[in-house]
């Protein structure tokens, strides 16, 4: 997994990280910059609130929220893929100080 935390915050609209198993089996990691509250979606002013993982086809497969106590969201995947994505999400959460 490769994520530049500073670039992910400074270039949040264009930044893409990478989680790769092989040349053909990889995930793009993008900062989450939109927040939904009371049914309304808005862009946060600075930085990001978490990360989303996309498969090579551009389908979202997982997300991790860095807000409050942190939270991981998983799509329907096979057990091996879930373990890989869960481990990557845990690594991202471990680098944050979560109350």
Short mmCIF file of C-alpha atoms in Angstrom, two decimals:
data_model
loop_
_atom_site.label_atom_id
_atom_site.label_comp_id
_atom_site.label_asym_id
_atom_site.label_seq_id
_atom_site.Cartn_x
_atom_site.Cartn_y
_atom_site.Cartn_z
CA UNK A 1 0.00 0.00 0.00
CA UNK A 2 1.30 3.41 -0.97
CA UNK A 3 -0.33 6.57 0.38
CA UNK A 4 1.29 9.98 0.71
CA UNK A 5 -0.70 11.47 3.59
CA UNK A 6 0.37 15.05 2.88
CA UNK A 7 -0.49 14.82 -0.82
CA UNK A 8 -3.81 13.11 -0.01
CA UNK A 9 -4.76 16.18 2.02
CA UNK A 10 -3.19 18.91 -0.13
CA UNK A 11 -4.27 17.46 -3.49
CA UNK A 12 -7.41 15.79 -2.23
CA UNK A 13 -9.42 16.22 -5.44
CA UNK A 14 -6.85 14.51 -7.68
CA UNK A 15 -4.78 12.29 -5.37
CA UNK A 16 -4.77 8.51 -5.85
CA UNK A 17 -2.96 5.99 -3.67
CA UNK A 18 -2.39 2.34 -4.50
CA UNK A 19 -2.87 -1.06 -2.88
CA UNK A 20 -1.45 -3.75 -5.15
CA UNK A 21 -1.14 -7.52 -5.01
CA UNK A 22 0.07 -7.82 -8.61
CA UNK A 23 0.06 -6.00 -11.94
CA UNK A 24 -3.55 -7.02 -12.57
CA UNK A 25 -4.90 -7.17 -9.00
CA UNK A 26 -4.83 -3.70 -7.45
CA UNK A 27 -7.01 -1.05 -5.83
CA UNK A 28 -6.93 2.71 -6.13
CA UNK A 29 -7.30 4.63 -2.89
CA UNK A 30 -8.87 8.10 -3.03
CA UNK A 31 -9.59 10.62 -0.27
CA UNK A 32 -13.23 11.12 0.72
CA UNK A 33 -13.99 14.84 0.54
CA UNK A 34 -17.80 14.84 0.59
CA UNK A 35 -19.89 14.46 3.70
CA UNK A 36 -23.61 13.73 3.93
CA UNK A 37 -25.63 15.19 6.78
CA UNK A 38 -29.41 15.26 7.06
CA UNK A 39 -29.73 14.06 3.47
CA UNK A 40 -27.56 16.86 2.08
CA UNK A 41 -24.11 16.28 0.56
CA UNK A 42 -21.41 18.89 0.90
CA UNK A 43 -17.68 19.13 0.33
CA UNK A 44 -15.61 19.58 3.46
CA UNK A 45 -13.43 22.68 3.57
CA UNK A 46 -10.00 21.13 4.06
CA UNK A 47 -8.43 17.71 3.89
CA UNK A 48 -10.46 14.52 3.81
CA UNK A 49 -12.61 12.47 6.18
CA UNK A 50 -11.39 9.05 5.06
CA UNK A 51 -10.52 6.94 2.03
CA UNK A 52 -12.36 4.84 -0.53
CA UNK A 53 -10.92 1.77 -2.27
CA UNK A 54 -11.82 1.07 -5.92
CA UNK A 55 -11.12 -2.08 -7.93
CA UNK A 56 -9.55 -1.88 -11.44
CA UNK A 57 -13.03 -1.52 -12.98
CA UNK A 58 -13.66 1.58 -10.84
CA UNK A 59 -16.18 -0.14 -8.56
CA UNK A 60 -16.03 0.92 -4.88
CA UNK A 61 -15.18 -2.10 -2.70
CA UNK A 62 -14.35 -0.58 0.70
CA UNK A 63 -14.12 2.67 2.60
CA UNK A 64 -12.64 3.82 5.87
CA UNK A 65 -13.86 6.83 7.83
CA UNK A 66 -11.31 8.68 9.95
CA UNK A 67 -13.94 10.72 11.78
CA UNK A 68 -14.91 10.26 15.41
CA UNK A 69 -14.19 6.63 16.38
CA UNK A 70 -13.38 5.53 12.85
CA UNK A 71 -15.43 3.06 10.83
CA UNK A 72 -14.83 0.57 8.02
CA UNK A 73 -17.33 -0.18 5.25
CA UNK A 74 -16.98 -3.28 3.06
CA UNK A 75 -18.66 -4.27 -0.18
CA UNK A 76 -19.54 -7.87 -0.99
CA UNK A 77 -16.24 -9.56 -1.76
CA UNK A 78 -14.64 -12.95 -1.30
CA UNK A 79 -12.95 -13.71 2.06
CA UNK A 80 -9.40 -13.20 0.74
CA UNK A 81 -10.22 -9.79 -0.70
CA UNK A 82 -12.07 -8.80 2.48
CA UNK A 83 -9.03 -9.72 4.57
CA UNK A 84 -6.71 -7.65 2.36
CA UNK A 85 -9.03 -4.61 2.36
CA UNK A 86 -9.73 -4.90 6.10
CA UNK A 87 -5.99 -4.99 6.79
CA UNK A 88 -5.42 -1.89 4.65
CA UNK A 89 -8.26 -0.06 6.40
CA UNK A 90 -6.88 -1.06 9.80
CA UNK A 91 -3.44 0.26 8.81
CA UNK A 92 -4.98 3.61 7.90
CA UNK A 93 -6.89 3.77 11.17
CA UNK A 94 -3.80 2.85 13.19
CA UNK A 95 -1.94 5.89 11.93
CA UNK A 96 -4.67 8.16 13.33
CA UNK A 97 -5.34 9.07 16.94
CA UNK A 98 -8.93 7.98 17.40
CA UNK A 99 -10.88 8.70 20.59
#
